[in-house]
XYZ file of C-alpha atoms in Angstrom:
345
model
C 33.227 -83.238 -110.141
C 35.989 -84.408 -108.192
C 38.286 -81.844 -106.045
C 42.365 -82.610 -106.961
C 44.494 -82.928 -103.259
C 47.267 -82.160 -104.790
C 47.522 -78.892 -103.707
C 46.227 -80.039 -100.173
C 47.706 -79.335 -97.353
C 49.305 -82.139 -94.612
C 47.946 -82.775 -91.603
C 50.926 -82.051 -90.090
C 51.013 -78.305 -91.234
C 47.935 -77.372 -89.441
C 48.946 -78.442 -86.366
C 50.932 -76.242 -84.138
C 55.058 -76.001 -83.897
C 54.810 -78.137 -80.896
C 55.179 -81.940 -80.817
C 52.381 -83.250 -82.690
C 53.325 -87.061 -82.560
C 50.869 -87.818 -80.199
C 47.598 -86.034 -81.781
C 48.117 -87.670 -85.038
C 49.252 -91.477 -83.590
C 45.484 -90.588 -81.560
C 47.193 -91.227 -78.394
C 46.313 -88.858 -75.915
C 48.975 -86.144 -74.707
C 50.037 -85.692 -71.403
C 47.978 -83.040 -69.832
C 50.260 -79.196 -69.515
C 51.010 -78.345 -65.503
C 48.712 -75.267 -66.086
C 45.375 -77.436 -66.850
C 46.607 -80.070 -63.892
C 47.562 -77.543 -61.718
C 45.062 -77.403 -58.295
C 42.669 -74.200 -57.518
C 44.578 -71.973 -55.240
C 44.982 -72.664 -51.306
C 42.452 -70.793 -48.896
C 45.951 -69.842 -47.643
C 46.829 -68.101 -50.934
C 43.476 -66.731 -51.315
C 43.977 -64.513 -47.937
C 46.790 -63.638 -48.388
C 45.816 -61.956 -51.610
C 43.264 -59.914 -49.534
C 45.901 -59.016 -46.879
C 48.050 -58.057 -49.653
C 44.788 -56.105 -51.878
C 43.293 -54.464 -48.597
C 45.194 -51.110 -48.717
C 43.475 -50.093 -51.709
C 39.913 -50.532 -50.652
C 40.459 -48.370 -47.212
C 40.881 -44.872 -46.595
C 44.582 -42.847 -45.593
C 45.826 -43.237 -42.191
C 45.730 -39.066 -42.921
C 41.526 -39.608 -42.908
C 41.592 -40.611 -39.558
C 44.089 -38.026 -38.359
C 41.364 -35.477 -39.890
C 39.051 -37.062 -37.397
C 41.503 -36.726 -34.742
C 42.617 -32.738 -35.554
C 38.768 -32.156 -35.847
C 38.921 -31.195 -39.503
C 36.225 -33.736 -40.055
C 33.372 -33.865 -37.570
C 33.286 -37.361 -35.496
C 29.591 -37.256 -34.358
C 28.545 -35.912 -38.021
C 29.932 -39.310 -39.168
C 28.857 -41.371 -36.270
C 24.885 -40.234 -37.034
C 25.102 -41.067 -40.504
C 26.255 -45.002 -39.537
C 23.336 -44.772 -37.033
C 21.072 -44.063 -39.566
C 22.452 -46.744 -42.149
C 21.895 -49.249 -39.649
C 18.706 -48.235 -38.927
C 17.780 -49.118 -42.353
C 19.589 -52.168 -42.432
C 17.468 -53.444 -39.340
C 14.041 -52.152 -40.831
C 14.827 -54.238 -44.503
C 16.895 -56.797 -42.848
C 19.956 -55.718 -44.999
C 22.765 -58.418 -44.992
C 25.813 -56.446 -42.236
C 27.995 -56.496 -45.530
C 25.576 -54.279 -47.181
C 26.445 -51.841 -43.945
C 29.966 -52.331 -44.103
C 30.499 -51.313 -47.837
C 28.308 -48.316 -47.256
C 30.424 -47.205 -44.545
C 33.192 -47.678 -46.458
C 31.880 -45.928 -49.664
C 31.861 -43.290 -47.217
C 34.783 -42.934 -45.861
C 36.615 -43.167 -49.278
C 34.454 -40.652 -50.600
C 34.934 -38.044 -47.895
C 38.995 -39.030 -47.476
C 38.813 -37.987 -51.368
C 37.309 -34.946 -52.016
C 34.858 -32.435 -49.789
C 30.823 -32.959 -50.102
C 29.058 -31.703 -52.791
C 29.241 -27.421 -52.048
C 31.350 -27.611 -49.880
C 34.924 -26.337 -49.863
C 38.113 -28.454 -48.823
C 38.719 -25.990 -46.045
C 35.007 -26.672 -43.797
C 34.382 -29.826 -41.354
C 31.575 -32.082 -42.225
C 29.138 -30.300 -40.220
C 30.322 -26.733 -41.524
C 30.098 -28.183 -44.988
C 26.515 -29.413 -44.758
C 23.387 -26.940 -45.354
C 21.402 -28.215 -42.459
C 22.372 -31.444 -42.931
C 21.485 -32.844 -46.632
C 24.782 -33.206 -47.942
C 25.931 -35.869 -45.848
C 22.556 -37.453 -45.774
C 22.518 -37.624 -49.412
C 25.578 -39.222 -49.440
C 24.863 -41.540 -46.903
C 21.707 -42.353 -49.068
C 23.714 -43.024 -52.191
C 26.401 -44.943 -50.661
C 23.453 -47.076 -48.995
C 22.009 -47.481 -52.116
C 25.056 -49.004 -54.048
C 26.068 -51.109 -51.460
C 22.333 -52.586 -51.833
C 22.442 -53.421 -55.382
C 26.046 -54.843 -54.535
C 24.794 -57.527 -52.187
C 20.640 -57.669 -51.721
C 18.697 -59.712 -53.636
C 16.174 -57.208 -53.559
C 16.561 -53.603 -53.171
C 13.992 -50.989 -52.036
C 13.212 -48.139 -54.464
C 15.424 -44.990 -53.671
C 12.222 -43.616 -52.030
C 11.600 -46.313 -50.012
C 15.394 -46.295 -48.887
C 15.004 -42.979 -47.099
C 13.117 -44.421 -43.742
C 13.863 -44.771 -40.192
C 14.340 -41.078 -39.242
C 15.763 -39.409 -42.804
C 15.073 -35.336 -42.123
C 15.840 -35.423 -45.955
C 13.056 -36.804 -48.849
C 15.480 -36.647 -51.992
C 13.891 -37.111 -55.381
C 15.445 -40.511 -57.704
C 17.291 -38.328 -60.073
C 19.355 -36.487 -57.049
C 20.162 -39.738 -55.749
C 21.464 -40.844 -58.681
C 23.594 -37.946 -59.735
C 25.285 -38.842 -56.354
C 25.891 -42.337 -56.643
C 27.734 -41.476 -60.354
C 29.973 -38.905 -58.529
C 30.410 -41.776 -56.057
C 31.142 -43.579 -58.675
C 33.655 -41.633 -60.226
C 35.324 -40.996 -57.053
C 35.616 -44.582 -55.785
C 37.108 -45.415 -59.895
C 34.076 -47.740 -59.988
C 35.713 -49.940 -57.221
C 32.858 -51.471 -55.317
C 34.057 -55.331 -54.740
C 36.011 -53.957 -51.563
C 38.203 -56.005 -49.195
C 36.327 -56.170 -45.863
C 36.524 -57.607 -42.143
C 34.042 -60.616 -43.829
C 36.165 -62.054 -46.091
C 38.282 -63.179 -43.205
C 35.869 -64.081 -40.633
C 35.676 -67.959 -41.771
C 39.067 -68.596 -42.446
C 40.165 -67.010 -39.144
C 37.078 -69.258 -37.122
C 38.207 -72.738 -38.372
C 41.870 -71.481 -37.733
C 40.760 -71.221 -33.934
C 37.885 -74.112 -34.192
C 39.428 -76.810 -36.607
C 36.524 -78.997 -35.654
C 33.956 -77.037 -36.587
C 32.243 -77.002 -33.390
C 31.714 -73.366 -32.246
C 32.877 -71.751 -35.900
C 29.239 -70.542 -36.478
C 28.961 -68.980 -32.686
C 32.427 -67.081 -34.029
C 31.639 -66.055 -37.218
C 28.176 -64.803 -35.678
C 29.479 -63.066 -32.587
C 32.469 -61.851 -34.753
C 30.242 -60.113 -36.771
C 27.988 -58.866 -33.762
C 31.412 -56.927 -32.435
C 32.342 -55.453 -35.789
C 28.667 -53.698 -36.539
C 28.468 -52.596 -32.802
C 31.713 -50.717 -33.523
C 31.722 -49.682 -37.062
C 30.650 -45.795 -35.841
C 33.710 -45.436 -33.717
C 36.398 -43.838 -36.053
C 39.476 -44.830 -34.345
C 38.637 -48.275 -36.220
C 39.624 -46.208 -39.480
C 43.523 -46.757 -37.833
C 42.988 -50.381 -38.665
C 42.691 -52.561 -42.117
C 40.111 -55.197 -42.541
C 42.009 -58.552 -41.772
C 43.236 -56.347 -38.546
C 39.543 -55.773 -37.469
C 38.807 -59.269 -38.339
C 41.050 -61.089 -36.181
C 40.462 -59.276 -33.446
C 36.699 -59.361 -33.580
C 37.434 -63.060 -33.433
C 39.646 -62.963 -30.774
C 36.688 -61.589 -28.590
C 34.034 -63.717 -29.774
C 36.563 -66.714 -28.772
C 37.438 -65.184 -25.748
C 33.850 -64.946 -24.675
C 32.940 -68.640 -24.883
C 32.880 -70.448 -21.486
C 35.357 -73.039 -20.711
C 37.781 -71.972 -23.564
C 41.634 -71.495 -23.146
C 42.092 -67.981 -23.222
C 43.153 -67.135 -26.818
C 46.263 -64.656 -26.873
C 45.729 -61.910 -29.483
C 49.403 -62.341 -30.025
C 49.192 -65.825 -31.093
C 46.898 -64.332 -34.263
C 49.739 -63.486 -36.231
C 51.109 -67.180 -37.284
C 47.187 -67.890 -38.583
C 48.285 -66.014 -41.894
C 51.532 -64.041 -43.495
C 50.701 -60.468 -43.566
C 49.260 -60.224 -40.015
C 50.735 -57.740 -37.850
C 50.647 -58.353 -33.478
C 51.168 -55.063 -32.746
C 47.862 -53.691 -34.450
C 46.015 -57.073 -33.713
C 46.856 -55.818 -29.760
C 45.752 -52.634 -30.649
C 42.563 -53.579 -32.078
C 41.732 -56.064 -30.065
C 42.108 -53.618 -26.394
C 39.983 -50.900 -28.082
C 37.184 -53.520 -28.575
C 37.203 -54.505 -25.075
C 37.403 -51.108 -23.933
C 34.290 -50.533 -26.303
C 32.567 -53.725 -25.135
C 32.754 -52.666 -21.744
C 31.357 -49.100 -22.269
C 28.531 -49.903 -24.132
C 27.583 -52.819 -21.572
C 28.032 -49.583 -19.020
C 25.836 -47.678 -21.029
C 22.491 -50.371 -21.598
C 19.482 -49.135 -19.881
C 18.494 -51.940 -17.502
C 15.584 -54.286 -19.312
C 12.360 -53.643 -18.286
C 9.319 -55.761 -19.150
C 6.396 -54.330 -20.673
C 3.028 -54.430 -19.147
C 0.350 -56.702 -21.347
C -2.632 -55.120 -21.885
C -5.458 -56.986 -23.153
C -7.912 -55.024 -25.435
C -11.387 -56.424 -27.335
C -11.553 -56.267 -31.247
C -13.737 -53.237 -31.236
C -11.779 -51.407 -29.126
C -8.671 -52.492 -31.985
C -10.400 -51.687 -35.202
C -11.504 -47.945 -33.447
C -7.492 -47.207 -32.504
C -6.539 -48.543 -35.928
C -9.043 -46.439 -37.625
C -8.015 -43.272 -35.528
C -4.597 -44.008 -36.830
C -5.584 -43.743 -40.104
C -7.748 -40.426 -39.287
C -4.766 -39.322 -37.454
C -1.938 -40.401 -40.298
C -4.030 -38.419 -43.094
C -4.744 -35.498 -41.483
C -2.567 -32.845 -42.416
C -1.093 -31.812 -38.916
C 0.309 -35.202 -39.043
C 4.231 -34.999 -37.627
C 6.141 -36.881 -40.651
C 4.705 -33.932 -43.044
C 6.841 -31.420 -41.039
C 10.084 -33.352 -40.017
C 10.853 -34.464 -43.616
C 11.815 -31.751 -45.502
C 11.494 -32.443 -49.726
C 14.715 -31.142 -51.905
C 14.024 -31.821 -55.480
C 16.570 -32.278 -57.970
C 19.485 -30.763 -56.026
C 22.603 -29.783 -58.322
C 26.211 -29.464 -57.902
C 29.192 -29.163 -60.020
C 32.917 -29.419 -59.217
C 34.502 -27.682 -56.965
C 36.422 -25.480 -59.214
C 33.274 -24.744 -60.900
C 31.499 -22.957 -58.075
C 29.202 -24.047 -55.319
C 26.154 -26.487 -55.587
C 22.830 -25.158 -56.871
């Protein structure tokens, strides 16, 4: 049975209102300036995160809370101490401890802990303690499944000196309210995205650009506790850590933290100055502050002597006098509802 093409429909017809000469002569068309068009410039690219930045840091009003003693400076500094405990025990990635930080401070800069009322400080707010550990905990935890390739079980999480044993389901309750604070925003601008770009802006050979990056990185962990950093964005912190990794390297022209502004639009020299003198004056403290090192004595022991201590441990670790019992207090499936709702359960 043959089909009639009468009622068939040209070619031409199908084809779009555009010029369709060369399709149907099968000569290829010139290719549109959107397909040819090159990926955007690293330039480009940074200066979409200068420009992006504000929205992934706290108020300038979040520090001044700090500064009025509203908030509680040494409550926030021992929470950082602890999340970078546990970075050093799993050998977290320092991005992992950046975003938790952050996480933080956005969460507290939006709305009070959980039972507490807008009114307290951190450390008024907390019932001995738990409700900024729990946050810290949760804000640890997302940052982990942001950027590890593996990621402890919330149990495991809570080591290095936690007074707090939280049970899965509290943990996660937190990280939705997180969550729901932070508008699901977790891909945050931070002083790493600028690191490498800022590096080969001072080393264009490539010579020393891994020594910056590393020491860069070095300076920014060593002062992520201190809250006056809070008075300064990412790129800010970035160039400046730079700066002092540069300025440490023997034999180098001293690098001018003015002379940071022309490596990208959207750089500021006033707060690169700014950042950059409270990082010396930071540097020089804590080198003030290091113990002096002192070498251990070897002792040399024989394997029976070994497998008795280790099996004293053991005796020691199960009995139940055993310290960790007692400092670790258990709070299982701890509650709270909104603020306006009433206090946390």
């Amino acid at each position: 049975m043959s089909v009639s093409c009468s009622n068939c429909v040209p070619d031409s017809f199908l084809l779009c209102g555009e010029d369709s000469s060369g399709v149907l002569s099968g000569e290829s068309p010139e290719c549109s300036s959107d397909l040819d068009s090159s990926p955007p410039s690293e330039e480009v690219s940074i200066a979409g995160f200068i420009e992006d930045e504000r929205h992934f840091v706290p108020g300038f009003e979040y520090l001044n809370r700090f500064q009025s003693r509203s908030l509680d400076a040494s409550a926030r500094e021992e929470s950082v101490a602890w999340i970078l405990k546990v970075q050093a025990y799993y050998a977290f990635q320092p991005l992992t401890v950046y975003l938790s930080v952050n996480y933080m401070d956005r969460f507290l800069n939006s709305r009070p802990l959980p039972g507490a009322k807008a009114s307290c400080t951190i450390k008024l707010c907390q019932t001995n303690g738990w409700p900024l550990q729990l946050l810290s905990v949760a804000c640890l935890s997302l940052a982990a499944k942001m950027e590890e390739p593996l990621v402890p079980s919330l149990l495991d999480l809570q080591v290095e000196g936690a007074k707090y044993l939280f049970e899965p389901i509290t943990i996660r309750r937190m990280e939705l309210l997180v969550l729901g604070v932070l508008d699901w925003r977790l891909r945050s601008v931070t002083p790493f995205s600028f690191l490498d770009f800022f590096a080969c802006k001072l080393d264009s050979t490539g010579t020393l650009t891994g020594f910056l990056i590393s020491r860069a990185t070095q300076i920014i962990l060593s002062n992520i506790q201190e809250a006056s950093f809070l008075a300064y964005w990412p790129s800010c912190i970035a160039a400046a850590a730079i700066l002092h990794a540069a300025n440490e390297i023997p034999n180098w022209s001293l690098v001018r933290p003015e002379d940071a502004e022309s490596w990208c639009e959207g750089l500021i020299k006033e707060k690169i100055i700014g950042c950059y003198q409270l990082m010396q004056e930071l540097v020089i403290d804590n080198n003030r502050r290091k113990p002096p090192k002192v070498l251990p004595q070897l002792r040399v022991t024989s394997r029976p002597l070994i497998r008795s201590s280790v099996s004293s441990f053991s005796e020691s670790s199960s009995s139940p006098s055993s310290s960790l019992s007692y400092k670790r207090r258990k709070l299982n499936n701890c509650l709270w509802v909104d603020d306006d709702k009433g206090n946390s359960q």
